mmCIF file of C-alpha atoms in Angstrom:
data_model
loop_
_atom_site.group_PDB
_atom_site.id
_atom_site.type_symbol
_atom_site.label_atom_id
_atom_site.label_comp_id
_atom_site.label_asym_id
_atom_site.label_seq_id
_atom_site.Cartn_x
_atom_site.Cartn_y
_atom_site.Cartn_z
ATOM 1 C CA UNK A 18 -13.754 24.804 -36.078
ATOM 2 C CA UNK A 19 -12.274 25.899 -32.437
ATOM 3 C CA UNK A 20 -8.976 26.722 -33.618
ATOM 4 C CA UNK A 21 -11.051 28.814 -36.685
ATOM 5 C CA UNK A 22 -12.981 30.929 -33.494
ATOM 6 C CA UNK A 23 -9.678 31.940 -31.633
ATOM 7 C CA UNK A 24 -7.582 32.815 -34.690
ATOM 8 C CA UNK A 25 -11.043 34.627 -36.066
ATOM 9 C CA UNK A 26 -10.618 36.513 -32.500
ATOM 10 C CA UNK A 27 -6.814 37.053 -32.713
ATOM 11 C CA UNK A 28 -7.485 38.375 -36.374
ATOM 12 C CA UNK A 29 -9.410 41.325 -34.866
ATOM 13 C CA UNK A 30 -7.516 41.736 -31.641
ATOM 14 C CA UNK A 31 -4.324 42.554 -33.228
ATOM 15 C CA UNK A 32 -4.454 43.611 -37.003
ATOM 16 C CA UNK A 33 -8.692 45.036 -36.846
ATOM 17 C CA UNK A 34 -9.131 42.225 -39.499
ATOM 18 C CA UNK A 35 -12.948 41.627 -39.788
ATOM 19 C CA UNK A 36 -12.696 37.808 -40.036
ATOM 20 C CA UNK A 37 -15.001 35.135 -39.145
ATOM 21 C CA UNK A 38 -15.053 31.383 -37.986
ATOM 22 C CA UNK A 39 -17.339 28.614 -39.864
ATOM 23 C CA UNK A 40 -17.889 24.872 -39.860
ATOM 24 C CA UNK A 41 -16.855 23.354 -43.135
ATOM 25 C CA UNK A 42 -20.205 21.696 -43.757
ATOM 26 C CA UNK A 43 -21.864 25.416 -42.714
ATOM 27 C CA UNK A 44 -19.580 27.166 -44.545
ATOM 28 C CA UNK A 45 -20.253 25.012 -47.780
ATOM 29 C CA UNK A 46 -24.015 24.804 -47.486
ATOM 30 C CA UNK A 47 -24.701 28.608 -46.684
ATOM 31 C CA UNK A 48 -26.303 30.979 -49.057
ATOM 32 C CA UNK A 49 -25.073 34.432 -47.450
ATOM 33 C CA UNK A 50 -23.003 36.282 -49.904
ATOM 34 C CA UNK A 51 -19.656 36.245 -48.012
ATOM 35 C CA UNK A 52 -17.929 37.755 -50.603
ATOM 36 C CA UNK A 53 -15.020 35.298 -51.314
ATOM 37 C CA UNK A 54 -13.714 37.255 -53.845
ATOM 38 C CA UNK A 55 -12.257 39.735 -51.510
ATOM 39 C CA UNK A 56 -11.278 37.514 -48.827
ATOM 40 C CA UNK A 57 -8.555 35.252 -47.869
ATOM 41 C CA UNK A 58 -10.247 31.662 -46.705
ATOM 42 C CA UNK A 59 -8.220 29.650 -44.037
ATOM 43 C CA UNK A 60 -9.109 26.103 -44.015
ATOM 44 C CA UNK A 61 -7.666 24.453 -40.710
ATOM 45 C CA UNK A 62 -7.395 20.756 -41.278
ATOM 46 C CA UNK A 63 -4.779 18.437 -39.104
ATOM 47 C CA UNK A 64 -4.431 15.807 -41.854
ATOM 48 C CA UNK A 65 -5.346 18.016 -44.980
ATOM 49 C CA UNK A 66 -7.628 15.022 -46.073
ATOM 50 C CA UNK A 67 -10.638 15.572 -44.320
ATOM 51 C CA UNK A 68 -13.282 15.682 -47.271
ATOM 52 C CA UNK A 69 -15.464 18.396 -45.751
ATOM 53 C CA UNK A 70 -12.209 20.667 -45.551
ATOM 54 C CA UNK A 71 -11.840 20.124 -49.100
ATOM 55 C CA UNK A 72 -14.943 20.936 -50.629
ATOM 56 C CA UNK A 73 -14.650 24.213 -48.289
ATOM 57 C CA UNK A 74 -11.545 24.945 -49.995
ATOM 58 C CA UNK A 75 -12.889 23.889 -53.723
ATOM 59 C CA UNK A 76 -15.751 26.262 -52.818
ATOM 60 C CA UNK A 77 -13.791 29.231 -51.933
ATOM 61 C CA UNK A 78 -11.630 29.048 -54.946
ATOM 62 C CA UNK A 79 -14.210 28.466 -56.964
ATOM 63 C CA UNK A 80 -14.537 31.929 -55.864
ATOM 64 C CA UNK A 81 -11.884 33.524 -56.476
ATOM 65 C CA UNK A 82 -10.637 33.131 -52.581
ATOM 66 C CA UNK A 83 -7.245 33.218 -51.684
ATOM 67 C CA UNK A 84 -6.680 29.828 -49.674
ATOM 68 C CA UNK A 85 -4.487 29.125 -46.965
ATOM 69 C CA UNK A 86 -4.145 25.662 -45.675
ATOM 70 C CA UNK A 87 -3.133 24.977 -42.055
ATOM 71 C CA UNK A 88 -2.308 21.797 -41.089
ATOM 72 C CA UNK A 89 0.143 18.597 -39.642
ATOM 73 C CA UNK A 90 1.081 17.017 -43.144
ATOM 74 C CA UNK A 91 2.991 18.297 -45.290
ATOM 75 C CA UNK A 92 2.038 17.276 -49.364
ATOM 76 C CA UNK A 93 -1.330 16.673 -48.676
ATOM 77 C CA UNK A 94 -4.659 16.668 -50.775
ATOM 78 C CA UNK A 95 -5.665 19.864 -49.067
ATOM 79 C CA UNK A 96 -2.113 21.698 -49.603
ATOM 80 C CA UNK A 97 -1.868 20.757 -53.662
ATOM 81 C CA UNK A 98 -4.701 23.094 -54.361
ATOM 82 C CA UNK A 99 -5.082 25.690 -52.153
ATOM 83 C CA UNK A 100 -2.650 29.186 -53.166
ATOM 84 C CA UNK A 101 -0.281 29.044 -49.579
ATOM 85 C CA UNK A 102 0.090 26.508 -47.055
ATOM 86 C CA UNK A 103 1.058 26.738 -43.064
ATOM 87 C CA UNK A 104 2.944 23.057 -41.967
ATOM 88 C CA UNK A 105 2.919 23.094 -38.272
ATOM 89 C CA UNK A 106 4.958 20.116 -36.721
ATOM 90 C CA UNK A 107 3.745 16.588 -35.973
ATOM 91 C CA UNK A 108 2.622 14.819 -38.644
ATOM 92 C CA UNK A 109 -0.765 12.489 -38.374
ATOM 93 C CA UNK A 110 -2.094 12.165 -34.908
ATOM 94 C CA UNK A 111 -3.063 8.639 -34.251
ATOM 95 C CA UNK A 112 -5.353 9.020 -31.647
ATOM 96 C CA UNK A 113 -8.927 9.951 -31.802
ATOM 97 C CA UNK A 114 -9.322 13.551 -30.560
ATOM 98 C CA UNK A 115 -6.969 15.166 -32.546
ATOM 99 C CA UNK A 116 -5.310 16.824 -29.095
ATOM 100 C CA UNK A 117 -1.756 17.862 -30.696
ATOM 101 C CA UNK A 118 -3.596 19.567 -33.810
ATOM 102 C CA UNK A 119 -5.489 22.391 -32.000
ATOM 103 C CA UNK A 120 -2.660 23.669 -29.825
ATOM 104 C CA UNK A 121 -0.355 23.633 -33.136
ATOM 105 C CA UNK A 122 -2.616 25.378 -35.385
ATOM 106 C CA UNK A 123 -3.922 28.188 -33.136
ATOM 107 C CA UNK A 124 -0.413 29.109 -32.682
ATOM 108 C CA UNK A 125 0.337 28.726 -36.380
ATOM 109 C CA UNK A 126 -3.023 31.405 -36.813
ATOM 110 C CA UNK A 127 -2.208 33.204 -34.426
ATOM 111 C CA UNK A 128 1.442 34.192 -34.772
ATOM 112 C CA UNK A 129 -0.001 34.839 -38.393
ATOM 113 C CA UNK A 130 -2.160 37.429 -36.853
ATOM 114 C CA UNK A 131 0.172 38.823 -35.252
ATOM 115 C CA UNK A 132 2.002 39.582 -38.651
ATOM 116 C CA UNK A 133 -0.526 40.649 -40.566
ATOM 117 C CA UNK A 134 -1.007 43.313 -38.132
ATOM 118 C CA UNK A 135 2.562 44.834 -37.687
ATOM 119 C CA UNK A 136 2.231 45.013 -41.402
ATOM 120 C CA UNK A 137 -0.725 46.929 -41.629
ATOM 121 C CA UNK A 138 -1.769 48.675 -38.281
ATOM 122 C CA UNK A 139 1.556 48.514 -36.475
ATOM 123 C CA UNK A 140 0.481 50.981 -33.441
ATOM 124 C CA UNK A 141 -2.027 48.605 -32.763
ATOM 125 C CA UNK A 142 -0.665 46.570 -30.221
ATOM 126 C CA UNK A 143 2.425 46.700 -28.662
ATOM 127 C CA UNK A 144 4.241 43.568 -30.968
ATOM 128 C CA UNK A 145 7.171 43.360 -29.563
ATOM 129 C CA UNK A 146 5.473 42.353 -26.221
ATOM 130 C CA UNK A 147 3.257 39.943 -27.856
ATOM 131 C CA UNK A 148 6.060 38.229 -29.498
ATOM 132 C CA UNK A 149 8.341 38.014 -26.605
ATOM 133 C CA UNK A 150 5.633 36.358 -24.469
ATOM 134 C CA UNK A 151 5.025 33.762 -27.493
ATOM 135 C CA UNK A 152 8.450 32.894 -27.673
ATOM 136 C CA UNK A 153 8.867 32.509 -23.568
ATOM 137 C CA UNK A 154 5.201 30.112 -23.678
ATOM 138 C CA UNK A 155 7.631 27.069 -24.604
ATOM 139 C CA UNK A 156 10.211 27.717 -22.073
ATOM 140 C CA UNK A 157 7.299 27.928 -19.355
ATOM 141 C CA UNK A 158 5.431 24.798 -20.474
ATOM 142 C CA UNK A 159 9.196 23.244 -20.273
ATOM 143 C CA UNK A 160 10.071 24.201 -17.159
ATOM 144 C CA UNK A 161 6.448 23.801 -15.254
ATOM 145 C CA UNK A 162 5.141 20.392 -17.287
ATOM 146 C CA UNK A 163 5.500 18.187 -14.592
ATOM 147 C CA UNK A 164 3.678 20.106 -12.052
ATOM 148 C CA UNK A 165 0.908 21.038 -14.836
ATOM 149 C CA UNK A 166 0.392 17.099 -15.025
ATOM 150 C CA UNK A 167 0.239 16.716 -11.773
ATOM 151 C CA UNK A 168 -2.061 18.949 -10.855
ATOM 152 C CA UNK A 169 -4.858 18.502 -13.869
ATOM 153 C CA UNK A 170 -4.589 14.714 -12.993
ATOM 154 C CA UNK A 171 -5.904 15.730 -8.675
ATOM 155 C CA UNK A 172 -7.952 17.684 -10.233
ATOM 156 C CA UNK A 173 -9.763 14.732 -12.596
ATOM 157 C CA UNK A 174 -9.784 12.824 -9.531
ATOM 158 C CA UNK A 175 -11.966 14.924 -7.781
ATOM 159 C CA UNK A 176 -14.284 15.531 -11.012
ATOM 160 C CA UNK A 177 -14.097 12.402 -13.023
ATOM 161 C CA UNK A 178 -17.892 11.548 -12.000
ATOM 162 C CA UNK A 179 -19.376 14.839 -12.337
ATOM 163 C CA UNK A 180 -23.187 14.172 -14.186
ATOM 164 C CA UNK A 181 -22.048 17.326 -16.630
ATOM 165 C CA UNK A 182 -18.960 20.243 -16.907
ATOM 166 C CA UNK A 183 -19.994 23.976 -18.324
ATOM 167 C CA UNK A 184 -17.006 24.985 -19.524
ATOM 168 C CA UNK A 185 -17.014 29.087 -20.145
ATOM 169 C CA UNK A 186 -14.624 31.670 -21.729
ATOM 170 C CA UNK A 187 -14.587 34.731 -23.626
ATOM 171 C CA UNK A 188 -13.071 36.371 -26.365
ATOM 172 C CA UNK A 189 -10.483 34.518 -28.092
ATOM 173 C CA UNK A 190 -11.038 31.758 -25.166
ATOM 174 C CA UNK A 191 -14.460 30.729 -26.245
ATOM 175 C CA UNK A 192 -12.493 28.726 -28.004
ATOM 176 C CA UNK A 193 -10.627 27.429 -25.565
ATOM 177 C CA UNK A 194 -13.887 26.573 -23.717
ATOM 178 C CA UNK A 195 -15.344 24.574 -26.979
ATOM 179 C CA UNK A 196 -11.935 22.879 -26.856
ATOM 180 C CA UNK A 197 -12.282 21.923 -23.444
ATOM 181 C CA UNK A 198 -16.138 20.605 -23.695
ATOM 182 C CA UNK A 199 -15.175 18.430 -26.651
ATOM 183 C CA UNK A 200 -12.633 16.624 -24.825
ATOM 184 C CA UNK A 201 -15.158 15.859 -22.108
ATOM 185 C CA UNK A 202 -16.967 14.512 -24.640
ATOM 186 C CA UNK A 203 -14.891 12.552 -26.711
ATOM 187 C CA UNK A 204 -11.958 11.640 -24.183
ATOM 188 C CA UNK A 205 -13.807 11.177 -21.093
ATOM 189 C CA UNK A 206 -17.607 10.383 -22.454
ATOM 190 C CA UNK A 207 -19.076 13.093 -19.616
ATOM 191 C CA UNK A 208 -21.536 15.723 -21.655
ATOM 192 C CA UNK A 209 -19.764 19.377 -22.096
ATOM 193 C CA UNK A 210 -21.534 22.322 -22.764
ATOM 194 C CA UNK A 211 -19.429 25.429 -23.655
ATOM 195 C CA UNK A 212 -20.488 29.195 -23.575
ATOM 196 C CA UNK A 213 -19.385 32.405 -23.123
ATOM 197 C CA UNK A 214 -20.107 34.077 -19.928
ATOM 198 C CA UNK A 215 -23.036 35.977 -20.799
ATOM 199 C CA UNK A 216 -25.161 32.597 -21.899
ATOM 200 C CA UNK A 217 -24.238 31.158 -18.706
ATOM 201 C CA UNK A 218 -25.468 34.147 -16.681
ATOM 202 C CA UNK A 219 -28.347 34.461 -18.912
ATOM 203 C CA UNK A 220 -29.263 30.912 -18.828
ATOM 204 C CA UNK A 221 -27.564 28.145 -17.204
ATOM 205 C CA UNK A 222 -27.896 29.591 -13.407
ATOM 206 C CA UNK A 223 -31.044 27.283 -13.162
ATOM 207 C CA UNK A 224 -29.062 24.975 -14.155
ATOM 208 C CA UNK A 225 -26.230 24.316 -12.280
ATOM 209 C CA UNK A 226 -26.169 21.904 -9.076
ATOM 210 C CA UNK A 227 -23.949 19.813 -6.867
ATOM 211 C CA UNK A 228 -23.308 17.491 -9.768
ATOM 212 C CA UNK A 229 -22.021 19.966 -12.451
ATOM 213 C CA UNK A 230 -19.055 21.421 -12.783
ATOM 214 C CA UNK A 231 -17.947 24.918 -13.865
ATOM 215 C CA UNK A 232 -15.111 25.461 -15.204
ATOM 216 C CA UNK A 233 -13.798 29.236 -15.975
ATOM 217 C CA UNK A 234 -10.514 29.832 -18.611
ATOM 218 C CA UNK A 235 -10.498 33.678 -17.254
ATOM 219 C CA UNK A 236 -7.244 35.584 -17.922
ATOM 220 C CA UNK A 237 -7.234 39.095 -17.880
ATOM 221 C CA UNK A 238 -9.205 40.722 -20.658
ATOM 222 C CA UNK A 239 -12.413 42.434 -21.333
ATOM 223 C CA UNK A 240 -14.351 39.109 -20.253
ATOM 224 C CA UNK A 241 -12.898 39.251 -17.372
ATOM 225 C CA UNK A 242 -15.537 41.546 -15.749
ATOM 226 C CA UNK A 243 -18.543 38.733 -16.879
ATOM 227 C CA UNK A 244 -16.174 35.819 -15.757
ATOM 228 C CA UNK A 245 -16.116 37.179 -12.443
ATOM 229 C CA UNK A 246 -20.011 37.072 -12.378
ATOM 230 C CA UNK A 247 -20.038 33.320 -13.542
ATOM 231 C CA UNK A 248 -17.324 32.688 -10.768
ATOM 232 C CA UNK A 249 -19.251 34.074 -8.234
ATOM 233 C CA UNK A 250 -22.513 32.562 -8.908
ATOM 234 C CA UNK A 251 -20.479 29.111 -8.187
ATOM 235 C CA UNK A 252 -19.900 30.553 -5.206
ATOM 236 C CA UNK A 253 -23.367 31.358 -4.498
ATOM 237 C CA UNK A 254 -24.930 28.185 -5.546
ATOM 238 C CA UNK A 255 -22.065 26.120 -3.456
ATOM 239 C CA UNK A 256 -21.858 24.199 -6.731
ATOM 240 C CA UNK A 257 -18.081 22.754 -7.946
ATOM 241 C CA UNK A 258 -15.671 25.201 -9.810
ATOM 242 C CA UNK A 259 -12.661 25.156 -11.414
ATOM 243 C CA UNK A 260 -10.997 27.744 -13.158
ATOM 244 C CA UNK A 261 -7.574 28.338 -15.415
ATOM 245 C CA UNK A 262 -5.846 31.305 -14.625
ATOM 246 C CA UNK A 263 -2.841 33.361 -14.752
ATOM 247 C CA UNK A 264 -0.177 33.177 -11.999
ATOM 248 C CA UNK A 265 -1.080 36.882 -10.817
ATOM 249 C CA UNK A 266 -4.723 36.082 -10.239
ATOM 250 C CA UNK A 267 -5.883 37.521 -6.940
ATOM 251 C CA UNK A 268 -10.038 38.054 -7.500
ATOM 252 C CA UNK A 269 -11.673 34.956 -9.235
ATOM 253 C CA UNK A 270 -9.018 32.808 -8.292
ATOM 254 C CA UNK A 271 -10.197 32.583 -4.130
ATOM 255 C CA UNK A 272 -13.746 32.300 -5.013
ATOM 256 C CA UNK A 273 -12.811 28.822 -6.705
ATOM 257 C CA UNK A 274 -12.814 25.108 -5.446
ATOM 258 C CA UNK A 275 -9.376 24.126 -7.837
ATOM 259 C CA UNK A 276 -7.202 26.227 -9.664
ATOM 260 C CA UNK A 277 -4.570 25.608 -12.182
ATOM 261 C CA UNK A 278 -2.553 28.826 -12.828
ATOM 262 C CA UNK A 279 -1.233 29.958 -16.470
ATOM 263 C CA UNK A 280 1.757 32.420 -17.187
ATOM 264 C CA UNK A 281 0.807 36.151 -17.256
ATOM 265 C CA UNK A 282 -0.060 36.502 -20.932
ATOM 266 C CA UNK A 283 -2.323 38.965 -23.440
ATOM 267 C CA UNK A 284 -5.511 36.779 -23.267
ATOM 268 C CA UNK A 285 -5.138 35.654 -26.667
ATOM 269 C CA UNK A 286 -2.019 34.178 -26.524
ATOM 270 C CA UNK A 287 -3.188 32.474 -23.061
ATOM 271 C CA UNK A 288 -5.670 30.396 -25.571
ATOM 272 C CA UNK A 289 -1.881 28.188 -26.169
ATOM 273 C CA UNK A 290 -0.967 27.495 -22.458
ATOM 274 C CA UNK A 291 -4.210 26.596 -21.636
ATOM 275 C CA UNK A 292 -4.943 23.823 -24.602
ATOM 276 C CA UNK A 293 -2.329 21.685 -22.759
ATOM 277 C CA UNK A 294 -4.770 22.420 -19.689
ATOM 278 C CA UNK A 295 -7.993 21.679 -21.705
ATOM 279 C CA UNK A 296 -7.257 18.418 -23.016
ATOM 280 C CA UNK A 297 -5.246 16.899 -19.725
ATOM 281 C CA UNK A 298 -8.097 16.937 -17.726
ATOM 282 C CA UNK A 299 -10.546 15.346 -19.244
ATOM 283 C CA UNK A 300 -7.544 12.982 -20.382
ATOM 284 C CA UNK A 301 -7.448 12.027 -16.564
ATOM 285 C CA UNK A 302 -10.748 11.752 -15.777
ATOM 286 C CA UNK A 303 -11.239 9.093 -18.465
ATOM 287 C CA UNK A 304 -8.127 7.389 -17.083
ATOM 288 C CA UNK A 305 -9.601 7.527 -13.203
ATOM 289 C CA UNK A 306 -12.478 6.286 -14.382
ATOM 290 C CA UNK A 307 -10.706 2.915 -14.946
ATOM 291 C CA UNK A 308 -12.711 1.798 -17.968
ATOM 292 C CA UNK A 309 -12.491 4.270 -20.680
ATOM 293 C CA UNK A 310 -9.655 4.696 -23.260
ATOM 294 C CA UNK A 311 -9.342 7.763 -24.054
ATOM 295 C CA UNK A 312 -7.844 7.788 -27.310
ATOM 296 C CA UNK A 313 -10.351 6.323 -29.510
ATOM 297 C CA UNK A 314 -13.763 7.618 -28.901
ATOM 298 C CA UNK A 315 -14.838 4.100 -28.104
ATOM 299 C CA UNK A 316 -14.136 2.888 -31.373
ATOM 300 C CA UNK A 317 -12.661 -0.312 -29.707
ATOM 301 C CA UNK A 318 -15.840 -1.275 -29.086
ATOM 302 C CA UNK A 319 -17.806 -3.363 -32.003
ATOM 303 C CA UNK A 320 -21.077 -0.956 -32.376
ATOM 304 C CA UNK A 321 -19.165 2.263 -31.899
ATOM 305 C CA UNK A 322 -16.831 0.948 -34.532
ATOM 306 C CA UNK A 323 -20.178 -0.114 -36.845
ATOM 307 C CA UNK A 324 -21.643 3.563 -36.417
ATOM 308 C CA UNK A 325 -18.334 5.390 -37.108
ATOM 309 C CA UNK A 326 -18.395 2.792 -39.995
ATOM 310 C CA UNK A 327 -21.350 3.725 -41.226
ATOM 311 C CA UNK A 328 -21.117 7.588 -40.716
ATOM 312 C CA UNK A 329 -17.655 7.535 -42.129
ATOM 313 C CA UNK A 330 -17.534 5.127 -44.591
ATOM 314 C CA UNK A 331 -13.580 4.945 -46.606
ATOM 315 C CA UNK A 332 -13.143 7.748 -48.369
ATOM 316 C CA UNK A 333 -15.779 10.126 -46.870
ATOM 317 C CA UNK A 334 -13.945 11.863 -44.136
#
């Protein structure tokens, strides 16, 4: 569903595509008339098993859709009966938070974005800059992955026993901000709540205290301005912040308590950089918390196993 809002956004950004982001479940129990007959229907699913993702996809050709797969596996239920498929490397993930997934597939959507619109609008954007900065994003994350480690792992050390983190971003990195609550949640077991940066001015000032955390995914963009504001009430409340931007930050960058910095990259493409971000820290506070393995949602312990059991009995998910 995250990797569904920041292709949705890169859709728009760079080929004026008007394209939305659903749930599975919402998508197959709502009543709107989305008009699936005209639309293309990209069903994001890591495993291509996942029964919800299915029925979405049975649903939309029922419709006369054109489906898309995107997913890890090769050959799989999902891929046999949709019209294309997108394989992005890696296979299954074994662990419980599905961490290599997202970062995979939003690159997959978005560098698919990014064709679609030198096909069809190509004055849009300038596409020759967007694709050079994709293709330098691996050579970065090569050459600076040690130091990235390093520093989100201080950084869970410092935060690991926050009571709660608001994680907020804009634009195509709303997504990056769901992305970065759920793995608070599921990794490290402390409650997330993301937003974008108006719903935190708007309603989480009253809020926020000593024992939350605010974290900001802010590279340049039009959220920027309204990033700035959420960045500088942390300042004003003296509460903790911690924010993920690029290496050219000079203005939200001072007003923070930790930053980790990002290559200087269109905002959208910033989303890919920053998953690696999103998921290590919370990785590292469950670590430094001594007790908590990260990897399986505490289904190593007999009644979360029972629930997830129950929920998810074989064949259901």
């Amino acid at each position: 569903q995250f990797v569904a809002i920041g292709v949705s956004s890169a859709l728009g950004n760079f080929g004026a595509w008007d394209a939305e982001s659903a749930d599975c479940a919402e998508f197959m129990i709502s009543q709107r008339d989305l008009g699936l007959a005209n639309s293309a229907v990209l069903i994001f699913s890591g495993s291509g098993r996942t029964v919800d993702a299915l029925r979405a996809a049975e649903k939309a050709l029922d419709a006369s859709a054109y489906t898309v797969a995107i997913g890890s596996v090769a050959h799989s239920p999902l891929t046999k009966i949709t019209d294309s498929a997108i394989i992005c490397a890696g296979g299954f993930d074994t662990g419980g938070s599905d961490t290599f997934h997202y970062a995979t597939r939003l690159l997959a959507g978005i560098l698919l974005a990014i064709e679609l619109g030198e096909r069809t609008d190509p004055k849009r954007c300038e596409f020759k800059v967007l694709r050079q900065q994709l293709e330098n994003i691996p050579d970065w994350l090569e050459a600076n992955t040690k130091a990235l480690d390093r520093r989100c792992r201080s950084i869970a050390r410092q935060y690991k026993n926050v009571r709660t983190v608001l994680t907020v971003g804009g634009g195509p990195n709303l997504a990056s901000a769901e992305e970065f609550a759920l793995k608070f949640d599921e990794m490290a077991h402390i409650p997330a709540k993301a937003m974008c940066p108006t719903r935190h001015i708007h309603g989480a000032i009253g809020l926020t205290d000593e024992r939350i955390l605010t974290a900001i995914i802010a590279p340049p963009g039009a959220s920027y301005p309204w990033l700035r504001q959420v960045a500088l009430a942390t300042v004003g409340l003296k509460t903790p912040s911690l924010a993920l931007v690029t290496e050219s930050d000079k203005e939200i960058a001072k007003m923070m308590d930790y930053v980790v910095r990002l290559p200087n990259l269109d905002e959208t493409l910033f989303t890919i950089p920053a998953s690696f971000v999103i998921q290590l820290i919370p990785y590292y506070c469950a670590v430094e918390q001594g007790n908590i393995n990260p990897d399986c949602q505490r289904a190593n312990i007999p009644k979360y196993a029972r629930v997830w059991m129950q929920i998810f009995p074989p064949g259901t998910h």
